[in-house]
PDB file of C-alpha atoms in Angstrom:
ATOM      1  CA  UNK A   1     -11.086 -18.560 -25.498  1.00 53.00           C
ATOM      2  CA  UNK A   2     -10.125 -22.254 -24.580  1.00 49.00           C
ATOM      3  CA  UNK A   3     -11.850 -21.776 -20.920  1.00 49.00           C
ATOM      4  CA  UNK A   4     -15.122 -20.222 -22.835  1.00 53.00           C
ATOM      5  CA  UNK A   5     -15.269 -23.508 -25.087  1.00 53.00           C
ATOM      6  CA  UNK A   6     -14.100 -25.996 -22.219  1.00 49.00           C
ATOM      7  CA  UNK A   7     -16.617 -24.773 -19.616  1.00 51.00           C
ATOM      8  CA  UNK A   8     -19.393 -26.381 -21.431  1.00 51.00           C
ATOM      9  CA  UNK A   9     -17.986 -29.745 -21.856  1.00 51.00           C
ATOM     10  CA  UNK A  10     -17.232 -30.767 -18.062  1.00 47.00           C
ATOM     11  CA  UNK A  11     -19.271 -32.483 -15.914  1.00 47.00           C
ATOM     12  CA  UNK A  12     -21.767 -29.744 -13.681  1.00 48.00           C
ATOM     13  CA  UNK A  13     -19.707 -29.726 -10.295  1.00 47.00           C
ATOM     14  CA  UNK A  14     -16.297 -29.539 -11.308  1.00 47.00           C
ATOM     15  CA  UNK A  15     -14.783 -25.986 -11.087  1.00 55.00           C
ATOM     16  CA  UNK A  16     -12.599 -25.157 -13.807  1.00 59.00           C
ATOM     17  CA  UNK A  17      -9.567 -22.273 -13.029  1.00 62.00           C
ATOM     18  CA  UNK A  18      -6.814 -21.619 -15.265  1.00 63.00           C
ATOM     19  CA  UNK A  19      -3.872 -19.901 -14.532  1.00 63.00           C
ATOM     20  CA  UNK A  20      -1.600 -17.746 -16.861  1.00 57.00           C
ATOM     21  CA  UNK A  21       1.777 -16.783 -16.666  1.00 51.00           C
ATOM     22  CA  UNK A  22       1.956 -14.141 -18.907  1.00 50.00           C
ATOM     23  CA  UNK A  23      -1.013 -13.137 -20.344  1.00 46.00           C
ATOM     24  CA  UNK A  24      -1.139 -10.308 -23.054  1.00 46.00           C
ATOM     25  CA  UNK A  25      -4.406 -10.702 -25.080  1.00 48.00           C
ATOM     26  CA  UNK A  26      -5.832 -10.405 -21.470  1.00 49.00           C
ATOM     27  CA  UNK A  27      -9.602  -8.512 -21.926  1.00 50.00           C
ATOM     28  CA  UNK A  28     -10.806  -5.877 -19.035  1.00 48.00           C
ATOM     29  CA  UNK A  29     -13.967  -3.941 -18.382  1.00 49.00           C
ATOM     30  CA  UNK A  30     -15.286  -1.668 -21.511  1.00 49.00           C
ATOM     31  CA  UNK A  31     -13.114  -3.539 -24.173  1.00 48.00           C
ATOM     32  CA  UNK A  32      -9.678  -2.208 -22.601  1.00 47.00           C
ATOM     33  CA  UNK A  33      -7.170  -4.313 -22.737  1.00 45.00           C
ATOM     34  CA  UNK A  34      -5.371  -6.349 -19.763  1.00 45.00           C
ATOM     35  CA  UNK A  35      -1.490  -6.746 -20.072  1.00 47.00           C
ATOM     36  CA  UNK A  36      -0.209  -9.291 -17.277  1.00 51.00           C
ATOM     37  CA  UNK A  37       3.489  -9.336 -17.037  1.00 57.00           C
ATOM     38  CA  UNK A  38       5.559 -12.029 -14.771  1.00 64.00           C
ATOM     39  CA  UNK A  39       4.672 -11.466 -10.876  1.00 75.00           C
ATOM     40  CA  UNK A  40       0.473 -11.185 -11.622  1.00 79.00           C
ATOM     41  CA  UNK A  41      -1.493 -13.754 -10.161  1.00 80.00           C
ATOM     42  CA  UNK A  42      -3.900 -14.416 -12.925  1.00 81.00           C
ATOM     43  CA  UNK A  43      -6.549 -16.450 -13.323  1.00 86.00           C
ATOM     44  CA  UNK A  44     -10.162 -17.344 -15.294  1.00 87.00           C
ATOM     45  CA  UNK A  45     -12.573 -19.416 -12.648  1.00 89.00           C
ATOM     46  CA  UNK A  46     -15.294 -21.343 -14.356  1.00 90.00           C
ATOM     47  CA  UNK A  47     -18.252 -21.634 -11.406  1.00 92.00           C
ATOM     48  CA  UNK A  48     -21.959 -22.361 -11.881  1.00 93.00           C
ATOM     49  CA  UNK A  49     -25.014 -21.410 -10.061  1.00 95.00           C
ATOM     50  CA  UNK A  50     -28.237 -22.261  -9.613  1.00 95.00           C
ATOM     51  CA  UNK A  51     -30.459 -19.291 -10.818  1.00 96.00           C
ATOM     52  CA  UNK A  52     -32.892 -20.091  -7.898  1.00 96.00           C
ATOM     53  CA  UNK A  53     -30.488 -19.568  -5.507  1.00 96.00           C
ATOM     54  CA  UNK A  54     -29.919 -16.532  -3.428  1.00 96.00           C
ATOM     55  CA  UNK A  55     -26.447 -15.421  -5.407  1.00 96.00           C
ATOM     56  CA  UNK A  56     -28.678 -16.702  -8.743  1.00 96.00           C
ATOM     57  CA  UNK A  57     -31.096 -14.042  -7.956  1.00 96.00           C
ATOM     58  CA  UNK A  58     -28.245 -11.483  -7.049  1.00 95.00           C
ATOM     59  CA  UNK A  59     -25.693 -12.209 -10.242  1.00 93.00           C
ATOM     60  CA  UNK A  60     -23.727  -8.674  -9.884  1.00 90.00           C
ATOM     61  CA  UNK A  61     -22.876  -9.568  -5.909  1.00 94.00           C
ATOM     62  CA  UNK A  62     -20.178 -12.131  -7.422  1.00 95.00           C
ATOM     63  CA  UNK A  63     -17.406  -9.889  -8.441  1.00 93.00           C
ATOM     64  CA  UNK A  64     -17.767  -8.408  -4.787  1.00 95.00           C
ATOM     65  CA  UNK A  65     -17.814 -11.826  -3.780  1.00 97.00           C
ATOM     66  CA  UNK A  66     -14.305 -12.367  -5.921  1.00 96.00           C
ATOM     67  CA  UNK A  67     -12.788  -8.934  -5.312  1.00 96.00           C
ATOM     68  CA  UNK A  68     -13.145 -10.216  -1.214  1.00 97.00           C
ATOM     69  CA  UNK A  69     -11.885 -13.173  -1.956  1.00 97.00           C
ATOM     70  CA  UNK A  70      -8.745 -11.896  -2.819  1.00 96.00           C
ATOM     71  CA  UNK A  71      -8.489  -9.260  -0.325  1.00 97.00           C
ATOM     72  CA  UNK A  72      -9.344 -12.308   2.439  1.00 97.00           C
ATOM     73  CA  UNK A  73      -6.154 -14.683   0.586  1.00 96.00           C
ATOM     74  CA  UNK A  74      -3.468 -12.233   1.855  1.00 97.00           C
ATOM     75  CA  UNK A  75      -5.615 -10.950   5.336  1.00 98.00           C
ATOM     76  CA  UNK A  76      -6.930 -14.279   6.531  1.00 97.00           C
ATOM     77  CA  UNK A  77      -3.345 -15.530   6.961  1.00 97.00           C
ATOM     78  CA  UNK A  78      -1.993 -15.384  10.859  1.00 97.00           C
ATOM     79  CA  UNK A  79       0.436 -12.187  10.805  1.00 97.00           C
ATOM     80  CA  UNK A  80      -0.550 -10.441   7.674  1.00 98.00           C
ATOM     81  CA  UNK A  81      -4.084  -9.343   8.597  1.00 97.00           C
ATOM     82  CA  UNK A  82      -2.804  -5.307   8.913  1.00 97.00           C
ATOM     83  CA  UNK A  83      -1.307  -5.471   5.394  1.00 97.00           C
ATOM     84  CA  UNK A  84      -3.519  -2.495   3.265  1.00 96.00           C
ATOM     85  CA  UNK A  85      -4.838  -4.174   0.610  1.00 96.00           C
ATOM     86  CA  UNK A  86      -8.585  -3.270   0.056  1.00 96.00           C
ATOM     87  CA  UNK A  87     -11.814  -3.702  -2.241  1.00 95.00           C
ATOM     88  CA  UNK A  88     -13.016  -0.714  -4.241  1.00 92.00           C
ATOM     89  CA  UNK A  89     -16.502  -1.111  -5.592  1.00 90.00           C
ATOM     90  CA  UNK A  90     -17.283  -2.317  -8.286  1.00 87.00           C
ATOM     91  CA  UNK A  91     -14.203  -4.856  -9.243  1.00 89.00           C
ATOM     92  CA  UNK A  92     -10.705  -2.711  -8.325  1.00 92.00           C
ATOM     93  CA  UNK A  93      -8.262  -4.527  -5.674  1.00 94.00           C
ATOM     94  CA  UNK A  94      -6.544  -1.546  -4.071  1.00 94.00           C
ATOM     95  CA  UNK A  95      -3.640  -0.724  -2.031  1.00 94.00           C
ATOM     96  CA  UNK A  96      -5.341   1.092   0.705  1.00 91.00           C
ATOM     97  CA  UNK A  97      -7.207   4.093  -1.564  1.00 87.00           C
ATOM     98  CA  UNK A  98      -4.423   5.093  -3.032  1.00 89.00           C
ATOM     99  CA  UNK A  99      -3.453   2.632  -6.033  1.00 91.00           C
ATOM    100  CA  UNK A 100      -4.723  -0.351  -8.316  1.00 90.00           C
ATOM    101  CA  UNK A 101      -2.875  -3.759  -7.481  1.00 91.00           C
ATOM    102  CA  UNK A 102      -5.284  -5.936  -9.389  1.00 91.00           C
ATOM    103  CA  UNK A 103      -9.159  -6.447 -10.627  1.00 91.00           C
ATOM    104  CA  UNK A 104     -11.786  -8.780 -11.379  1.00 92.00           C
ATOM    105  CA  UNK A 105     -14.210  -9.135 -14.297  1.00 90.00           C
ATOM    106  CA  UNK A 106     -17.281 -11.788 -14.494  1.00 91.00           C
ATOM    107  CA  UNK A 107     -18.906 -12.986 -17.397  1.00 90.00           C
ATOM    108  CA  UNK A 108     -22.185 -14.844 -16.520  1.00 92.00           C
ATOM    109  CA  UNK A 109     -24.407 -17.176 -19.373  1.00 92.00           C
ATOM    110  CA  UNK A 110     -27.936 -18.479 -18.150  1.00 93.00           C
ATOM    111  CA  UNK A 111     -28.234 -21.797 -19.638  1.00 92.00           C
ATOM    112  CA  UNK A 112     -31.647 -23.035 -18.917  1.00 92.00           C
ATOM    113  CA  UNK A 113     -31.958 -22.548 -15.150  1.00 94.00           C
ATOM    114  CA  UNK A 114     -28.575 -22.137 -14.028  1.00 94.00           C
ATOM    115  CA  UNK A 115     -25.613 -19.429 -14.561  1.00 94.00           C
ATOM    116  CA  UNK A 116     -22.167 -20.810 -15.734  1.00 92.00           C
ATOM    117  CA  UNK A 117     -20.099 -18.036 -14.787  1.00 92.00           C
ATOM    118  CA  UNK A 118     -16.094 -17.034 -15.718  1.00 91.00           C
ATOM    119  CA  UNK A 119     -14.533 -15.496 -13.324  1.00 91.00           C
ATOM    120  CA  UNK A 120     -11.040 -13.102 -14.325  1.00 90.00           C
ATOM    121  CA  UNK A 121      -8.958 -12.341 -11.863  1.00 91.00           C
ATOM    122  CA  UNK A 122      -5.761 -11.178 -11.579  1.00 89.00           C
ATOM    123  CA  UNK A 123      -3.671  -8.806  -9.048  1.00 91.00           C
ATOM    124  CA  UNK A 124       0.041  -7.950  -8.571  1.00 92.00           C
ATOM    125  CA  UNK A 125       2.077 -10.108  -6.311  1.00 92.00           C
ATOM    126  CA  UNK A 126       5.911  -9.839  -7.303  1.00 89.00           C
ATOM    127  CA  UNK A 127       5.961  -6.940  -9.632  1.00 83.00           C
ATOM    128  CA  UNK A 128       6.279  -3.232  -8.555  1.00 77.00           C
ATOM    129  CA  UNK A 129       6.394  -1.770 -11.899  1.00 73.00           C
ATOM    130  CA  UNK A 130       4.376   0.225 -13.164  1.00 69.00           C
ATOM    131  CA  UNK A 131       2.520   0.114  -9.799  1.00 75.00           C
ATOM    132  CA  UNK A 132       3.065  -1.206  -6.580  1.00 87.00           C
ATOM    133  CA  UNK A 133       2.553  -5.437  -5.715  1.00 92.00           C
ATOM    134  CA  UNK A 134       1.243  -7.220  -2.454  1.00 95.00           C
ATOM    135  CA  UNK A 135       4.842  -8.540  -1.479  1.00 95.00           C
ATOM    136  CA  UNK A 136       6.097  -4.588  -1.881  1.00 95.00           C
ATOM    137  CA  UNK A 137       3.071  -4.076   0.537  1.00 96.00           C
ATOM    138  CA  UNK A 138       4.853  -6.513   2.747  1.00 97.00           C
ATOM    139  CA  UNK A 139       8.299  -5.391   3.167  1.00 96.00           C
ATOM    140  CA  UNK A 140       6.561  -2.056   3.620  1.00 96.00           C
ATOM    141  CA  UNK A 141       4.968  -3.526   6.633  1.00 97.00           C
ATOM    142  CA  UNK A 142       8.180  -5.254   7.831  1.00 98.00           C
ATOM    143  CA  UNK A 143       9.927  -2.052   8.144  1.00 97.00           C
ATOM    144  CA  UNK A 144       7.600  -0.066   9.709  1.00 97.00           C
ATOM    145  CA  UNK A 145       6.641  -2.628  11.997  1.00 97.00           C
ATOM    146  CA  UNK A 146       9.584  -4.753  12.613  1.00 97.00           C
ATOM    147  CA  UNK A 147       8.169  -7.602  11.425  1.00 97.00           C
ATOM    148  CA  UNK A 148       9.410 -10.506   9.344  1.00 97.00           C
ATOM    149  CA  UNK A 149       6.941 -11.731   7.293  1.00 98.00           C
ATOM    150  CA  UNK A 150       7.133 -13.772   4.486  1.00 97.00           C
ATOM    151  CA  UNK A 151       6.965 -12.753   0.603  1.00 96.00           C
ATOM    152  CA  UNK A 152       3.586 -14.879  -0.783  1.00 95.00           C
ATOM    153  CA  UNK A 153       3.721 -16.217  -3.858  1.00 92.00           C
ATOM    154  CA  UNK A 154       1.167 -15.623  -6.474  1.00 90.00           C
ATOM    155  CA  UNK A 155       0.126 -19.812  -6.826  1.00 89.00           C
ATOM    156  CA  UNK A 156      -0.240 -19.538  -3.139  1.00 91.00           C
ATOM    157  CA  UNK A 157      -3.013 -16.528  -3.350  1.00 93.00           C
ATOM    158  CA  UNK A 158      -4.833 -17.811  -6.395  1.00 91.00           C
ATOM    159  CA  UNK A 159      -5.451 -21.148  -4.403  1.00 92.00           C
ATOM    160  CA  UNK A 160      -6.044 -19.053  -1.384  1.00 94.00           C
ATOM    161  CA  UNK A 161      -8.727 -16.694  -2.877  1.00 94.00           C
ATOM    162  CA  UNK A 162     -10.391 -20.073  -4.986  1.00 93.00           C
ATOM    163  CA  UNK A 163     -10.933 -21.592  -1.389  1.00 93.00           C
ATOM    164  CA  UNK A 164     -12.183 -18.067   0.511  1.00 96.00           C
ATOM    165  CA  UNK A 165     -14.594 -18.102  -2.532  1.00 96.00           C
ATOM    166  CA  UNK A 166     -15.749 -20.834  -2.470  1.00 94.00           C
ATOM    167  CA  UNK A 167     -16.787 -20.616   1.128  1.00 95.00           C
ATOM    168  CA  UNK A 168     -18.172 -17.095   0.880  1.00 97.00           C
ATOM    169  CA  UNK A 169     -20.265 -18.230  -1.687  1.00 96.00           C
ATOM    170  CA  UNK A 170     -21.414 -21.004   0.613  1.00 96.00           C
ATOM    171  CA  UNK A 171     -22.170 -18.209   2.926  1.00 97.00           C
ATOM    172  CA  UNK A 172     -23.694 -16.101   0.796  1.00 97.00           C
ATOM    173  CA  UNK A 173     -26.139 -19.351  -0.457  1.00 97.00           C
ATOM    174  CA  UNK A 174     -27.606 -19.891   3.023  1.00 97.00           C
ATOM    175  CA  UNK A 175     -27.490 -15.979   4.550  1.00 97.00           C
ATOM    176  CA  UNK A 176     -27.166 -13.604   1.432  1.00 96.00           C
ATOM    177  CA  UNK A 177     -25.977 -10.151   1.428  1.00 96.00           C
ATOM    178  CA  UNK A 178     -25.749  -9.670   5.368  1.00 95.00           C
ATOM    179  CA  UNK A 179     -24.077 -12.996   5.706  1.00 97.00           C
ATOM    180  CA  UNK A 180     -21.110 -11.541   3.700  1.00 97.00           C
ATOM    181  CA  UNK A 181     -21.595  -7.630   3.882  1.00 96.00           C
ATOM    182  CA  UNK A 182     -19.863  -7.155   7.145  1.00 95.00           C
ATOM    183  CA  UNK A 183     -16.449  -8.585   5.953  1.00 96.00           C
ATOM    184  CA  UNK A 184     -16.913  -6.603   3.114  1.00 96.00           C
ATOM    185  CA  UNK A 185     -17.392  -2.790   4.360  1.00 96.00           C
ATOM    186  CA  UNK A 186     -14.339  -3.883   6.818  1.00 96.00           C
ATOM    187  CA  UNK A 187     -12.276  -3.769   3.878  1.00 96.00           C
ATOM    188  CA  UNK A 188     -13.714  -1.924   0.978  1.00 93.00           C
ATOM    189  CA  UNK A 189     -12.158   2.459   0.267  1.00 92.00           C
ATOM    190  CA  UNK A 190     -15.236   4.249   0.192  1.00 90.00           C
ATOM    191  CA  UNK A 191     -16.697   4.441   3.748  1.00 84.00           C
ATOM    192  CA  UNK A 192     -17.896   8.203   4.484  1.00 80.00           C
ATOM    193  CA  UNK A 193     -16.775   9.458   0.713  1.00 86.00           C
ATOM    194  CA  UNK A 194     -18.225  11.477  -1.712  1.00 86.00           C
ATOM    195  CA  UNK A 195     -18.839  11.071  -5.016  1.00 83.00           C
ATOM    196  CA  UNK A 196     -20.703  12.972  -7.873  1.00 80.00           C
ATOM    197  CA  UNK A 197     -23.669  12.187  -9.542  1.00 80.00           C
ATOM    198  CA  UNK A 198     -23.745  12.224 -13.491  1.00 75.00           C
ATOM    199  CA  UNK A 199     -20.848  13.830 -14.220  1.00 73.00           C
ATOM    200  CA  UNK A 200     -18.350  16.389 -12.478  1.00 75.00           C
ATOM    201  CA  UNK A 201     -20.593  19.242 -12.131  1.00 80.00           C
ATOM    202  CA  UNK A 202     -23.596  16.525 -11.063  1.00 81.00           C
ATOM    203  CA  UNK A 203     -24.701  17.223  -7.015  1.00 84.00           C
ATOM    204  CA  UNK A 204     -23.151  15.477  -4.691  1.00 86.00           C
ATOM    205  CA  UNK A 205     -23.511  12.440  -2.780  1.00 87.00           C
ATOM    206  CA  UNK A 206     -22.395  10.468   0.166  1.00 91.00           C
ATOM    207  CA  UNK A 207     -21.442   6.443  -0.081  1.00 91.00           C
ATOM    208  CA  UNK A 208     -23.721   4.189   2.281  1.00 91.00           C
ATOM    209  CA  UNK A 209     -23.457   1.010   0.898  1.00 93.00           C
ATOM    210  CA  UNK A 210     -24.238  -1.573  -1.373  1.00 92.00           C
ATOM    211  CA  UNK A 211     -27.931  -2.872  -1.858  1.00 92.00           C
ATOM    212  CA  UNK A 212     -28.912  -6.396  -1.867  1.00 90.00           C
ATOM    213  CA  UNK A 213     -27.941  -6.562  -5.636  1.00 89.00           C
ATOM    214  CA  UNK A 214     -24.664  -5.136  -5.283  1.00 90.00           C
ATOM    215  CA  UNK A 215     -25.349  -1.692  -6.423  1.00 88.00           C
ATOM    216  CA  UNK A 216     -23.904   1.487  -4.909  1.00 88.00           C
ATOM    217  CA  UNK A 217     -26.155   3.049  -2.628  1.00 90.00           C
ATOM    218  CA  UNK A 218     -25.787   6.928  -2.361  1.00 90.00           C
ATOM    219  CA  UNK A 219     -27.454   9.403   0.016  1.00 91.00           C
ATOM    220  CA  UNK A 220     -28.206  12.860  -1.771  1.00 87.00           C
ATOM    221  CA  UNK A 221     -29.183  15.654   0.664  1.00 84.00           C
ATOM    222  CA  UNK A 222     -32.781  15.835   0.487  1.00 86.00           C
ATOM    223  CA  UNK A 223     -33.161  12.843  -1.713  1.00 86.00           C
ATOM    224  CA  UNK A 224     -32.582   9.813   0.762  1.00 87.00           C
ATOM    225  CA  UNK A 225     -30.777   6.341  -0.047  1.00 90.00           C
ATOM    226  CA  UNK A 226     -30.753   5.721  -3.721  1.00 87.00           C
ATOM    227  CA  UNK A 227     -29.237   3.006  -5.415  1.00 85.00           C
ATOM    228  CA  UNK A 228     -26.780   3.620  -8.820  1.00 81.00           C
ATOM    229  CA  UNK A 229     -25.552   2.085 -11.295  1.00 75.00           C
ATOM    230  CA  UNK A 230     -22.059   2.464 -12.999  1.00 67.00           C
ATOM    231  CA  UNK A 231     -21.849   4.284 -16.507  1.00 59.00           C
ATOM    232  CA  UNK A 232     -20.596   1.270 -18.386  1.00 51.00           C
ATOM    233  CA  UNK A 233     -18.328   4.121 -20.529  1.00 39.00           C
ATOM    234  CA  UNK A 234     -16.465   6.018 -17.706  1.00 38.00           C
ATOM    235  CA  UNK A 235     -12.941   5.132 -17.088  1.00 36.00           C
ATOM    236  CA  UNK A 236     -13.341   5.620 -13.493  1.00 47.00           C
ATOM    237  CA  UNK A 237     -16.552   3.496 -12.477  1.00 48.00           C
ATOM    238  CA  UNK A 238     -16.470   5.955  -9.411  1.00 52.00           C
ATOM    239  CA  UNK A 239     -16.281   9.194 -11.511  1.00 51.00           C
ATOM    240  CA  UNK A 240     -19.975   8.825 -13.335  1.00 47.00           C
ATOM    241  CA  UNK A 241     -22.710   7.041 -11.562  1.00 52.00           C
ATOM    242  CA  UNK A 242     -26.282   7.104 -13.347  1.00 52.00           C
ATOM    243  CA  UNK A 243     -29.543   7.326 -11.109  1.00 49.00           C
ATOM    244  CA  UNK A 244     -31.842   4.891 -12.660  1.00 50.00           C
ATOM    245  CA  UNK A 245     -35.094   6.784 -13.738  1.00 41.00           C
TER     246      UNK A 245
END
């Protein structure tokens, strides 16, 4: 990709985003493929950081980091901080827990002792086929609430959620985890759920958390807290978690 073969040819502190109208040879988690019509805000971020450096150490905490960001470009605005639009571990933007609006995906490349990471991003604004967009979200609010808030525009949130991540990552450089955490469970789908361990017939679990690397943390009746990771195969990252042996 142009971004891949730019991002090594700019000087270290300049960010890199680009932005894409349409985007149709679009890649997404597992090798599926990631169709962006007209109305998607969609963009690749080209960051780098330090490997000795708390997020350096803690590489899979960036698409949380991302998939806040965006959550925090329509919520952090005066007026619009009720509208439903949530984080759903490990990379989904969701309208409250009911459906997909947009996701993230992070590739990350140690060279030497520092990451160069691309960040893909991209959620619905403008569009309400074939799901439901952030300005549908909106009017949604307006009528229930008799409010008269303003449509956003998708150039408006990509800036928006560039500048929330960059200072989150700030954050997250001098506090880690707990610095950003709290924001984070305020918004994310899964407080109190359940999910199933291994597959569907696998025993049951409760969601905590995350750990300090980003990783779900379960508790399993008579097991305690454990940490797991997603099965890199299942369509639904929620569907089949695998306790590490």
């Amino acid at each position: 990709s142009l971004i891949g073969r730019l991002m090594f040819e700019l000087p270290e502190e300049m960010g890199l985003i680009a932005v894409a109208v349409r985007q149709t040879q679009g890649k997404g988690r597992g090798g599926n493929v990631w169709l962006s019509p007209v109305g998607c805000a969609l963009s690749t971020l080209h960051i780098s950081i330090p490997l000795h450096s708390n997020l350096g150490q803690r590489i899979p905490f960036i698409q949380h980091l991302v998939s806040l960001a965006v959550v925090e470009s329509v919520r952090s605005i005066p007026g619009y901080e009720d509208i439903e639009l949530r984080v759903k571990w490990p990379n989904d933007i969701y309208y409250s827990d009911l459906m997909k609006l947009g996701g993230v995906l992070v590739n990350s490349t140690l060279i030497e002792t520092t990451f160069h990471i691309l960040i893909g991003f991209g959620f619905n604004v403008n569009n309400s086929n074939p799901t439901i967009c952030i300005n549908d979200l909106i009017a949604k609010f307006n009528k229930e609430e008799g409010t008269e808030l303003k449509p956003l525009s998708a150039d408006c949130l990509v800036a928006r959620t560039v500048t929330v991540l960059e200072r989150l990552i700030e954050i997250f450089q001098e506090k880690g985890p707990n610095g950003v955490l709290p924001q984070y469970y305020k918004y994310w789908v899964h407080s109190g759920k359940q999910v199933r361990l291994g597959d569907e017939e696998g025993p049951l679990a409760w969601i905590v958390g995350i750990d300090d690397y980003g990783y779900l943390q379960v508790h399993q009746e008579g097991k305690g807290v454990q940490s797991v990771h997603p099965d890199g195969n299942s369509f639904d990252m929620l569907r089949n978690l695998i306790v590490p042996k």
